[in-house]
PDB file of C-alpha atoms in Angstrom:
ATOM      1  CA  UNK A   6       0.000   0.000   0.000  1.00 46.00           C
ATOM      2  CA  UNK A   7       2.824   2.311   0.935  1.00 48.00           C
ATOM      3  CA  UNK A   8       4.650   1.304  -2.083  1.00 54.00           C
ATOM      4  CA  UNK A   9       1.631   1.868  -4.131  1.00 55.00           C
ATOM      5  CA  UNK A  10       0.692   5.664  -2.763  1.00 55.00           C
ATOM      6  CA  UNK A  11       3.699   6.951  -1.157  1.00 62.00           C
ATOM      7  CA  UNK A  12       6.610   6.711  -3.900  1.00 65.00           C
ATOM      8  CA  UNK A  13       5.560   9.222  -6.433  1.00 68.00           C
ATOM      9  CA  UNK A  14       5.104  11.887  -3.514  1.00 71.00           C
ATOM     10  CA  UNK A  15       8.518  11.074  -2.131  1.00 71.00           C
ATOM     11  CA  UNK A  16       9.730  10.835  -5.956  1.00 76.00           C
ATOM     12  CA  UNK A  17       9.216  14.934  -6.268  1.00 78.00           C
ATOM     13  CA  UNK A  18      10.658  15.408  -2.992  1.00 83.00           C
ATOM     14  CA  UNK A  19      13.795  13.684  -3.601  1.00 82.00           C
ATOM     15  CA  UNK A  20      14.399  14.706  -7.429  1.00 86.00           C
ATOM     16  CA  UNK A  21      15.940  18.334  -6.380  1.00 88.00           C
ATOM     17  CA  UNK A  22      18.380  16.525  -3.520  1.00 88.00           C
ATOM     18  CA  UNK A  23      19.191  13.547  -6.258  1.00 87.00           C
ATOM     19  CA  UNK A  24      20.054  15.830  -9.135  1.00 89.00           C
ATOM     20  CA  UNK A  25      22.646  17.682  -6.716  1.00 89.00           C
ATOM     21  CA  UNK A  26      23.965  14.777  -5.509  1.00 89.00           C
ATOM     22  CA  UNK A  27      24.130  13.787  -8.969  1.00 89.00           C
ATOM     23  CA  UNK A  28      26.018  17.253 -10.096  1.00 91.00           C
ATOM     24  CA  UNK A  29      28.365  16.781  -7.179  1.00 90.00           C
ATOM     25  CA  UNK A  30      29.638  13.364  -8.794  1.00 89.00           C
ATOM     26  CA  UNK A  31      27.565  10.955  -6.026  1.00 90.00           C
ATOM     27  CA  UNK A  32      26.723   7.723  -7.314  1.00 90.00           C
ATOM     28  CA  UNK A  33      23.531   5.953  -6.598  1.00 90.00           C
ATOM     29  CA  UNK A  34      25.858   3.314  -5.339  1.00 91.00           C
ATOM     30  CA  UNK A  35      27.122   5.504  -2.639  1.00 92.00           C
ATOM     31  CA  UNK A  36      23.797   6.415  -1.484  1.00 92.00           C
ATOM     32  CA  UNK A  37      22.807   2.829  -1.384  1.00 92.00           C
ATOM     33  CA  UNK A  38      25.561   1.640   0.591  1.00 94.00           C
ATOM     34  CA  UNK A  39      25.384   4.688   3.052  1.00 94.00           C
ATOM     35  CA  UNK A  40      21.676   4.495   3.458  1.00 94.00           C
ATOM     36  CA  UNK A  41      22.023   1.191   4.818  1.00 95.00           C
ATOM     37  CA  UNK A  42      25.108   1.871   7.255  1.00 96.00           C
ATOM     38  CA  UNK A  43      22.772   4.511   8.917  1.00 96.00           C
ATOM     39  CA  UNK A  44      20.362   2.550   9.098  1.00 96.00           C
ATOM     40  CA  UNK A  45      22.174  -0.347  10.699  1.00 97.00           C
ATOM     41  CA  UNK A  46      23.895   2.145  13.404  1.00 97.00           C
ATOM     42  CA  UNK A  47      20.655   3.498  14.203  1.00 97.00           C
ATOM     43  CA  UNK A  48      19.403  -0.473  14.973  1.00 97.00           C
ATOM     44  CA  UNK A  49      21.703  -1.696  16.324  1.00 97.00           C
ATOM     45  CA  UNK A  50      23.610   1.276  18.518  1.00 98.00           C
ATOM     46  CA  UNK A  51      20.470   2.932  19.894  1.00 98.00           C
ATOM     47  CA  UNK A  52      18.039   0.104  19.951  1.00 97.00           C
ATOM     48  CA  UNK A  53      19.946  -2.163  22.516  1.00 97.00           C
ATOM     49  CA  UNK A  54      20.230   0.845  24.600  1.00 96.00           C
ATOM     50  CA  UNK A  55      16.732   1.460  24.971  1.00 95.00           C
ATOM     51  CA  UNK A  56      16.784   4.379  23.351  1.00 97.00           C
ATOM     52  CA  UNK A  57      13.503   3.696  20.612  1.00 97.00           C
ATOM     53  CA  UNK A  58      12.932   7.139  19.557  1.00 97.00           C
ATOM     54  CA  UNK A  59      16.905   8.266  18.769  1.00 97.00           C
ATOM     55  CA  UNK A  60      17.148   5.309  16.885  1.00 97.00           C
ATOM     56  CA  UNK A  61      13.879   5.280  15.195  1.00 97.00           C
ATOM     57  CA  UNK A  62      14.904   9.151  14.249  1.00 96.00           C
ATOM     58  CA  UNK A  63      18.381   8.236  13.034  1.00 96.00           C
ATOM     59  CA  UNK A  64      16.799   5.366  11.187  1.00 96.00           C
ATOM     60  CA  UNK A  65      13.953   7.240   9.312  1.00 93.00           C
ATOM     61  CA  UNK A  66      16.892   9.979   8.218  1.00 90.00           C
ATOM     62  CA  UNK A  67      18.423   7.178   6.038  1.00 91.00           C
ATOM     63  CA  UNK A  68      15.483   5.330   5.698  1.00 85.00           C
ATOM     64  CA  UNK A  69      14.870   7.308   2.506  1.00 82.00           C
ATOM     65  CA  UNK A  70      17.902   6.842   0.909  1.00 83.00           C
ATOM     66  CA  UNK A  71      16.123   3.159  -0.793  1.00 78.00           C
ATOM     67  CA  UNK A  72      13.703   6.263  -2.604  1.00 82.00           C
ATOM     68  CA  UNK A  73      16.779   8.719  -3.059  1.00 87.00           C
ATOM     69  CA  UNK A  74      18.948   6.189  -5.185  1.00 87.00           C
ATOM     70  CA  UNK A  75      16.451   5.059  -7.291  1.00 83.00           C
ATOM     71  CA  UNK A  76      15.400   8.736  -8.150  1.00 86.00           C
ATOM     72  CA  UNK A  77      19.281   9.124  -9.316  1.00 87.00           C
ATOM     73  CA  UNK A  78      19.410   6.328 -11.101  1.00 85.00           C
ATOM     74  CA  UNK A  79      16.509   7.236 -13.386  1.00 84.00           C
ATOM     75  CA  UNK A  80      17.817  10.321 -13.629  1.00 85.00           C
ATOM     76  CA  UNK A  81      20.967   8.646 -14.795  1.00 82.00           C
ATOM     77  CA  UNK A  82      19.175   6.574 -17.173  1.00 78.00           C
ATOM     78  CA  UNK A  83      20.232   3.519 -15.000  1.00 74.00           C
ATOM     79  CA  UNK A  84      18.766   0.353 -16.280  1.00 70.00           C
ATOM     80  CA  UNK A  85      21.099  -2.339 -15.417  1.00 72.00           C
ATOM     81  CA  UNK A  86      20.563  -4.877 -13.539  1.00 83.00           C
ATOM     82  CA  UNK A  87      23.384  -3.946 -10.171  1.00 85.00           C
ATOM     83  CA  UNK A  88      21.648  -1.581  -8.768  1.00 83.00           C
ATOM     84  CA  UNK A  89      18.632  -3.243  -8.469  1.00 82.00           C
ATOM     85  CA  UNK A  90      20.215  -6.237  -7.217  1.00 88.00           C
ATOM     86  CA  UNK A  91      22.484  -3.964  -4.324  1.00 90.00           C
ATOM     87  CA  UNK A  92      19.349  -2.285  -3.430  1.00 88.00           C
ATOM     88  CA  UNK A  93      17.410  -5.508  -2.656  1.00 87.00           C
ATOM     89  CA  UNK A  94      20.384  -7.023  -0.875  1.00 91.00           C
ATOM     90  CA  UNK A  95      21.441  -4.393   1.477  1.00 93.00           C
ATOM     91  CA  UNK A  96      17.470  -3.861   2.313  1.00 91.00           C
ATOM     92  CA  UNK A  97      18.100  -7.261   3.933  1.00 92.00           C
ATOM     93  CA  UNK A  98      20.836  -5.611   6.031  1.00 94.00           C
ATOM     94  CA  UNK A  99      18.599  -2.748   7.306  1.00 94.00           C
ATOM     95  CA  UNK A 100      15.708  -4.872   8.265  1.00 94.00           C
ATOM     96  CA  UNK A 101      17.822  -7.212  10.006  1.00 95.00           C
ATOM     97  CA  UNK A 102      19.233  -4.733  11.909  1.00 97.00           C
ATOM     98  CA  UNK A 103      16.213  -2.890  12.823  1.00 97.00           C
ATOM     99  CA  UNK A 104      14.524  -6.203  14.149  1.00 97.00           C
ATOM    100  CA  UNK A 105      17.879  -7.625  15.797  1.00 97.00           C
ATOM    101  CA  UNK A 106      18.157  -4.512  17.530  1.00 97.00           C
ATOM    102  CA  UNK A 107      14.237  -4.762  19.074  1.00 97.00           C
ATOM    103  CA  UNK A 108      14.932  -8.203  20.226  1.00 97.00           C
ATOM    104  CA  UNK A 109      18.479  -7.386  21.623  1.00 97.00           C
ATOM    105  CA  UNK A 110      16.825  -4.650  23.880  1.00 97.00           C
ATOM    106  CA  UNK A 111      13.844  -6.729  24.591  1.00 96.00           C
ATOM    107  CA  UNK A 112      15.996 -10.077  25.840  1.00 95.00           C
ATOM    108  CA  UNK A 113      18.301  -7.609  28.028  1.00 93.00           C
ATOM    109  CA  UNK A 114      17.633  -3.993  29.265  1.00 89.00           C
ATOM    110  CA  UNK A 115      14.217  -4.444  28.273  1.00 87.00           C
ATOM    111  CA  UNK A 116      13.010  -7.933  30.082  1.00 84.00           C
ATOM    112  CA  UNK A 117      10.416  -8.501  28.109  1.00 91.00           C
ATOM    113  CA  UNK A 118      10.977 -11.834  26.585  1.00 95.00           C
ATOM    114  CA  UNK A 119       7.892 -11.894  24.548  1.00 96.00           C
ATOM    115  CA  UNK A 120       8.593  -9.123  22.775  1.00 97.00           C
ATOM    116  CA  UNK A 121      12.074  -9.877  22.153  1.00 96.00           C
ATOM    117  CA  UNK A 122      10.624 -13.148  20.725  1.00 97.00           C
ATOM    118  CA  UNK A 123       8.007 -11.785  18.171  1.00 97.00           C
ATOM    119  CA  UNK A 124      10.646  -9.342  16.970  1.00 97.00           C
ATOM    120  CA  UNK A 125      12.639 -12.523  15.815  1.00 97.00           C
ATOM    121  CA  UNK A 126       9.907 -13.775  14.286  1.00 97.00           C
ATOM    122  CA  UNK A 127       9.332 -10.640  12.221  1.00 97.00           C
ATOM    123  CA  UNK A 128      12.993 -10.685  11.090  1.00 96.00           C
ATOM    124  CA  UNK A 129      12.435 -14.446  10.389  1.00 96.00           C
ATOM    125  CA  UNK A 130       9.025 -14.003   8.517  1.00 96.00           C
ATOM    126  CA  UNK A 131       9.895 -10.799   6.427  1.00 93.00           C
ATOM    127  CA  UNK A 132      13.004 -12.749   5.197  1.00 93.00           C
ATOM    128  CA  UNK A 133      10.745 -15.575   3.993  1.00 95.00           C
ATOM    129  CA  UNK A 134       8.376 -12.662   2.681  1.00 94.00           C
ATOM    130  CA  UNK A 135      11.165 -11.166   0.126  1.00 92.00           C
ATOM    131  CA  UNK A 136      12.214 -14.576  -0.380  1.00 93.00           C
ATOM    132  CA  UNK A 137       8.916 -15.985  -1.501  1.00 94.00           C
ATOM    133  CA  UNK A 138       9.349 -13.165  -3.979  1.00 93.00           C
ATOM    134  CA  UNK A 139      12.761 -13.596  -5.535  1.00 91.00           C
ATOM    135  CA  UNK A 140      12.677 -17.246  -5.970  1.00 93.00           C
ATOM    136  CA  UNK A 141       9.579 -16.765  -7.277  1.00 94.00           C
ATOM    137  CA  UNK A 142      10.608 -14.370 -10.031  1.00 92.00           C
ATOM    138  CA  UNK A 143      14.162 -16.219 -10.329  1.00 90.00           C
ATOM    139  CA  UNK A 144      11.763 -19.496 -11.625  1.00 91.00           C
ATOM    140  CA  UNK A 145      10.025 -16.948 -14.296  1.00 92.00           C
ATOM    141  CA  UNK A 146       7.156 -16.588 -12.368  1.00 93.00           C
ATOM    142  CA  UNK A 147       5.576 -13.724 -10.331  1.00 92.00           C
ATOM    143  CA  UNK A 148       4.294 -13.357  -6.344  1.00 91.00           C
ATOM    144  CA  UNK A 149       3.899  -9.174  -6.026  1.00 88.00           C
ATOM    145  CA  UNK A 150       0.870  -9.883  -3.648  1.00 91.00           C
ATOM    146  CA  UNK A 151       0.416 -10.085   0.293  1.00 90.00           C
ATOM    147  CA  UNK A 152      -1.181  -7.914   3.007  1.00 91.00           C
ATOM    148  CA  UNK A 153       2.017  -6.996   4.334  1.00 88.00           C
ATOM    149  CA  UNK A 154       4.618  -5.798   2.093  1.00 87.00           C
ATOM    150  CA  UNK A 155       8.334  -4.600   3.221  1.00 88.00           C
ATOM    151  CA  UNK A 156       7.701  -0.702   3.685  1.00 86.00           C
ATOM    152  CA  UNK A 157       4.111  -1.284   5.812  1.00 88.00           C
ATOM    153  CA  UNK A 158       5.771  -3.856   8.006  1.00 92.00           C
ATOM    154  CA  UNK A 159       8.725  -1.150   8.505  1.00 93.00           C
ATOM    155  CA  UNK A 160       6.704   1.739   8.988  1.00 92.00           C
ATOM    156  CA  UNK A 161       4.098   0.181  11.321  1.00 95.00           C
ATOM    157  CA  UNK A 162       7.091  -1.463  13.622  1.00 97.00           C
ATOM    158  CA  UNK A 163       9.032   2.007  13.599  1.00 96.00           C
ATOM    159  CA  UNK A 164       6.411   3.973  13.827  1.00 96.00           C
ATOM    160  CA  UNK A 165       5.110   1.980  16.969  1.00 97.00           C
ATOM    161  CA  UNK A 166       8.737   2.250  18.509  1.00 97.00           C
ATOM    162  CA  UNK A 167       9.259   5.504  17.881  1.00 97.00           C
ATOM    163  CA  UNK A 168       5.554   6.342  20.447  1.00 97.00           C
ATOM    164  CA  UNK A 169       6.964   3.390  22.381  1.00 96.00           C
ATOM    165  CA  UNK A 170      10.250   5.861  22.966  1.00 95.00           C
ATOM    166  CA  UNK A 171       7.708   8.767  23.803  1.00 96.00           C
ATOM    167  CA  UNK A 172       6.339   6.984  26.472  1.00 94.00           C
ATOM    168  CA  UNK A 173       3.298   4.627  24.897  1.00 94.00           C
ATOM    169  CA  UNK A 174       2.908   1.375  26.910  1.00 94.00           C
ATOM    170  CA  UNK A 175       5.616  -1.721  25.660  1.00 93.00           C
ATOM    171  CA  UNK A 176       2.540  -3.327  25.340  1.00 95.00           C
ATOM    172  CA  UNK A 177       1.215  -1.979  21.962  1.00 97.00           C
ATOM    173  CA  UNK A 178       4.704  -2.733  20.647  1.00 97.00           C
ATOM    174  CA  UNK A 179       4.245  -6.646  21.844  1.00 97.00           C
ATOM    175  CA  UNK A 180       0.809  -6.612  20.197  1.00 97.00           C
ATOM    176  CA  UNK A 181       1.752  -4.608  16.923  1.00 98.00           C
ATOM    177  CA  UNK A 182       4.678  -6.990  16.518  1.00 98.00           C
ATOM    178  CA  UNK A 183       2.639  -9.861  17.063  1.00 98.00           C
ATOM    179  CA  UNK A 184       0.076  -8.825  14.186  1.00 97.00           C
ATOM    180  CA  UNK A 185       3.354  -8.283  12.187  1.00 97.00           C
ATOM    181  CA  UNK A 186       4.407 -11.585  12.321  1.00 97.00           C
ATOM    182  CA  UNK A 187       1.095 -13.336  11.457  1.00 97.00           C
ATOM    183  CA  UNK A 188       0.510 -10.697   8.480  1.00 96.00           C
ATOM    184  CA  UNK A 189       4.049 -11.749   7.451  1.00 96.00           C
ATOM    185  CA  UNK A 190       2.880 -15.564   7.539  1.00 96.00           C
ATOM    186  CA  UNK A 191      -0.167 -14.725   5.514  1.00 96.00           C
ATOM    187  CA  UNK A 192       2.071 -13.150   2.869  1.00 96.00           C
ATOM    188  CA  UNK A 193       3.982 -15.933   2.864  1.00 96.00           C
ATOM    189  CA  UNK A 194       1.134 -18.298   2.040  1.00 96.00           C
ATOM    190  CA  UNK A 195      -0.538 -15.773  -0.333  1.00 96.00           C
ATOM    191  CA  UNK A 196       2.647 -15.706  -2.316  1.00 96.00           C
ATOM    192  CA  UNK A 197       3.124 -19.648  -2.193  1.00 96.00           C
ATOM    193  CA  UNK A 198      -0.591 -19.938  -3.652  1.00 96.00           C
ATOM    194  CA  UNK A 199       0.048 -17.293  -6.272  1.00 95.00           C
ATOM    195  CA  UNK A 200       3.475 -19.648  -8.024  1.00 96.00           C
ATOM    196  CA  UNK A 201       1.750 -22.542  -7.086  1.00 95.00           C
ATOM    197  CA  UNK A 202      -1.468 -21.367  -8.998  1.00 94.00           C
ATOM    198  CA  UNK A 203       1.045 -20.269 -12.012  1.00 94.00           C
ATOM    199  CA  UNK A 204       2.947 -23.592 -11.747  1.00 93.00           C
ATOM    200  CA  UNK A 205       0.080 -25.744 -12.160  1.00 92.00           C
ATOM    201  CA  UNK A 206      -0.960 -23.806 -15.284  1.00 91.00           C
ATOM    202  CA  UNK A 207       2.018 -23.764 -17.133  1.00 87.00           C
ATOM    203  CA  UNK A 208       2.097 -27.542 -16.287  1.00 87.00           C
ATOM    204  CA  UNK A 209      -1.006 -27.877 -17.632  1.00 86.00           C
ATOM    205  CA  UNK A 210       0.034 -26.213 -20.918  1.00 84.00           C
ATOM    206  CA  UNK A 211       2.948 -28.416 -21.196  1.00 81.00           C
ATOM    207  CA  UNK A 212       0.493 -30.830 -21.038  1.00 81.00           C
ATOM    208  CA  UNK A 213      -1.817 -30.174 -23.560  1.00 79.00           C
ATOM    209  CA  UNK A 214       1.172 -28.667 -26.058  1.00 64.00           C
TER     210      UNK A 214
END
């Protein structure tokens, strides 16, 4: 949904700061690979110290950079297949870290064990969410559906930190998490159904042909 409705606003926002960049000999590269540092320090430095809203700030300032390099690299006239391919991999990195970090907090400083659980098993489930999707499209097939793509699950479990860090019960976090994870495993089974649907038809034309 986020994807859907939020990328061509942040696409007119960005343009002015990528074409400088751009002018100032930056490659989209750069911003990739830096984007995803900051994001990582802001995980996994503030996180395990408890502090939800520093790190959810730091996070959200280089959060953007995933929109920021791909604005450059049309601008470029970028159509390779690298940057794409860096992009998705290091987005692994930053939701690792931003997950890791919750559970770190929540199995020490935090004590709450429960949380620290169901923030594993949203870094466990999104995994098999973008996973579901790249093996699906690496066997010719597609599986761009689910009720809980990368940038809501992000949003919701930073946004829900971040009032967490203001002073919002740990609570909601435990119960936003939780409804994470099982919207994650729903993905997971809508995207199964989707290649499995497309499997069993092209076996079926094989069939016939």
């Amino acid at each position: 949904m986020l994807n859907k409705y939020a990328r061509a606003f942040f696409t007119t926002i960005f343009t002015p700061v990528a074409r400088l960049l751009l002018r100032l000999g930056i490659s989209p590269d750069v911003v990739t690979v830096v984007g995803t540092l900051g994001v990582c320090f802001g995980a996994l430095f503030f996180f395990p110290r408890g502090e939800l809203l520093v790190g959810v700030l730091v996070i959200t300032a280089f959060v953007f950079s995933d929109t920021l390099d791909g604005v450059m690299a049309r601008m470029q006239g970028r159509k390779g297949v690298w940057g794409a391919y860096l992009d998705s991999t290091l987005d692994r990195f930053g939701d690792a870290a931003i997950f890791s970090g919750l559970a770190i907090w929540y199995f020490t400083g935090g004590e709450h064990q429960l949380t620290g659980y169901l923030a594993l098993a949203c870094l466990v489930l999104g995994s098999l969410v973008s996973y579901a999707k790249a093996r699906a499209e690496g066997l010719g097939m597609s599986a761009d559906v689910g009720i809980a793509e990368r940038a809501d699950r992000l949003v919701t479990a930073l946004v829900t930190a971040g009032l967490v860090g203001l002073g919002l019960p740990e609570r909601v976090l435990t119960v936003v998490l939780a409804l994470l994870a099982v919207a994650s495993a729903v993905t997971v089974l809508q995207r199964m159904l989707v290649v499995r649907s497309q499997a069993m038809a092209a076996a079926a034309l094989d069939a016939r042909g």
